[in-house]
C-alpha positions as a Markdown table, in Angstrom:
| # | Residue | x | y | z |
|---|---|---|---|---|
| 1 | Val | -11.5 | -16.8 | -8.4 |
| 2 | Ser | -8.2 | -18.7 | -8.6 |
| 3 | Pro | -7.0 | -20.8 | -5.8 |
| 4 | Lys | -4.0 | -17.4 | -5.3 |
| 5 | Gln | -7.1 | -15.1 | -5.2 |
| 6 | Ala | -9.2 | -16.9 | -2.5 |
| 7 | Lys | -5.7 | -17.5 | -0.3 |
| 8 | Glu | -5.9 | -13.2 | -0.7 |
| 9 | Leu | -9.5 | -13.1 | 0.3 |
| 10 | Arg | -8.8 | -16.1 | 3.7 |
| 11 | Leu | -5.4 | -13.9 | 4.1 |
| 12 | Arg | -7.6 | -11.1 | 4.4 |
| 13 | Ala | -10.5 | -12.0 | 6.2 |
| 14 | Ser | -7.6 | -13.5 | 9.0 |
| 15 | Leu | -6.0 | -10.2 | 9.4 |
| 16 | Lys | -9.5 | -7.6 | 9.3 |
| 17 | Gly | -10.6 | -8.9 | 13.1 |
| 18 | Glu | -6.8 | -7.9 | 13.7 |
| 19 | Leu | -6.6 | -4.4 | 12.3 |
| 20 | Val | -10.1 | -3.6 | 13.7 |
| 21 | Ala | -8.7 | -3.9 | 17.2 |
| 22 | Gln | -5.0 | -2.0 | 16.6 |
| 23 | Ser | -7.1 | 0.7 | 15.4 |
| 24 | Asn | -9.1 | 1.6 | 18.2 |
| 25 | Gly | -12.2 | 2.5 | 16.4 |
| 26 | Leu | -9.9 | 5.3 | 14.8 |
| 27 | Cys | -9.1 | 5.6 | 10.7 |
| 28 | Pro | -5.3 | 6.1 | 10.9 |
| 29 | Ala | -5.5 | 8.8 | 8.0 |
| 30 | Cys | -7.8 | 11.1 | 9.1 |
| 31 | Gly | -9.1 | 10.0 | 13.0 |
| 32 | Lys | -11.9 | 9.6 | 12.6 |
| 33 | Ala | -14.4 | 6.6 | 13.9 |
| 34 | Ile | -14.3 | 3.9 | 11.9 |
| 35 | Asn | -17.4 | 2.7 | 12.5 |
| 36 | Arg | -19.1 | 5.7 | 11.4 |
| 37 | Trp | -18.5 | 5.1 | 7.8 |
| 38 | Pro | -19.8 | 1.4 | 6.2 |
| 39 | Gly | -16.7 | -0.7 | 5.1 |
| 40 | Ala | -14.0 | -0.1 | 6.6 |
| 41 | Gln | -11.1 | -0.9 | 3.7 |
| 42 | Gln | -7.7 | -3.1 | 4.1 |
| 43 | Ser | -5.3 | -0.9 | 2.3 |
| 44 | His | -1.8 | -2.0 | 1.6 |
| 45 | Thr | 0.8 | 1.2 | 2.0 |
| 46 | Arg | 2.9 | -0.7 | 0.0 |
| 47 | Met | 0.8 | -1.8 | -3.2 |
| 48 | Leu | 0.2 | -5.1 | -3.8 |
| 49 | Ser | 1.6 | -4.4 | -7.5 |
| 50 | Leu | 3.9 | -2.8 | -6.3 |
| 51 | Gly | 5.8 | -6.0 | -4.3 |
| 52 | Gly | 3.5 | -5.3 | -1.4 |
| 53 | Lys | 2.1 | -7.8 | 0.7 |
| 54 | Thr | -0.9 | -9.1 | 3.3 |
| 55 | Thr | 0.6 | -8.6 | 6.4 |
| 56 | Arg | 0.0 | -6.2 | 9.5 |
| 57 | Asp | 2.8 | -4.7 | 8.8 |
| 58 | Asn | 1.8 | -4.0 | 5.9 |
| 59 | Val | -1.9 | -3.6 | 5.8 |
| 60 | Lys | -4.4 | -0.6 | 7.9 |
| 61 | Leu | -7.5 | -0.5 | 8.1 |
| 62 | Ile | -8.7 | 3.1 | 7.1 |
| 63 | Cys | -12.7 | 5.0 | 5.9 |
| 64 | Tyr | -13.7 | 4.5 | 3.1 |
| 65 | Pro | -13.3 | 8.2 | 1.8 |
| 66 | Cys | -9.4 | 7.8 | 3.0 |
| 67 | His | -9.2 | 5.2 | 0.7 |
| 68 | Met | -10.7 | 6.1 | -2.4 |
| 69 | Gln | -8.5 | 9.9 | -2.0 |
| 70 | Gly | -5.5 | 7.9 | -2.3 |
| 71 | Gln | -3.6 | 10.6 | -0.2 |
| 72 | His | -3.5 | 7.8 | 2.8 |
| 73 | Arg | -0.8 | 5.9 | 1.9 |
| 74 | Leu | 2.1 | 8.6 | 2.2 |
| 75 | Lys | 0.3 | 9.3 | 6.0 |
| 76 | Ile | 0.4 | 6.3 | 7.1 |
| 77 | Ala | 3.9 | 5.5 | 5.8 |
| 78 | Arg | 5.5 | 8.3 | 7.6 |
| 79 | Gly | 3.5 | 6.7 | 10.5 |
| 80 | Gly | 1.1 | 9.7 | 11.1 |
């Protein structure tokens, strides 16, 4: 793991606690309880590869199925 990757992983770990509290236990993309899915995912609304940052405003905690579908990006970006 490079120093840049290690920094990103530490940032994501610290952000996860905030995201859990913010989410009220629900996936913002589908509305299902996140705790029903193993491995709730942190998803960047604007992808890192497109210049997105790992910040509270750009990262949402979503359920694994929504993260794998990829359709959540549009819905979350629209505020839904």
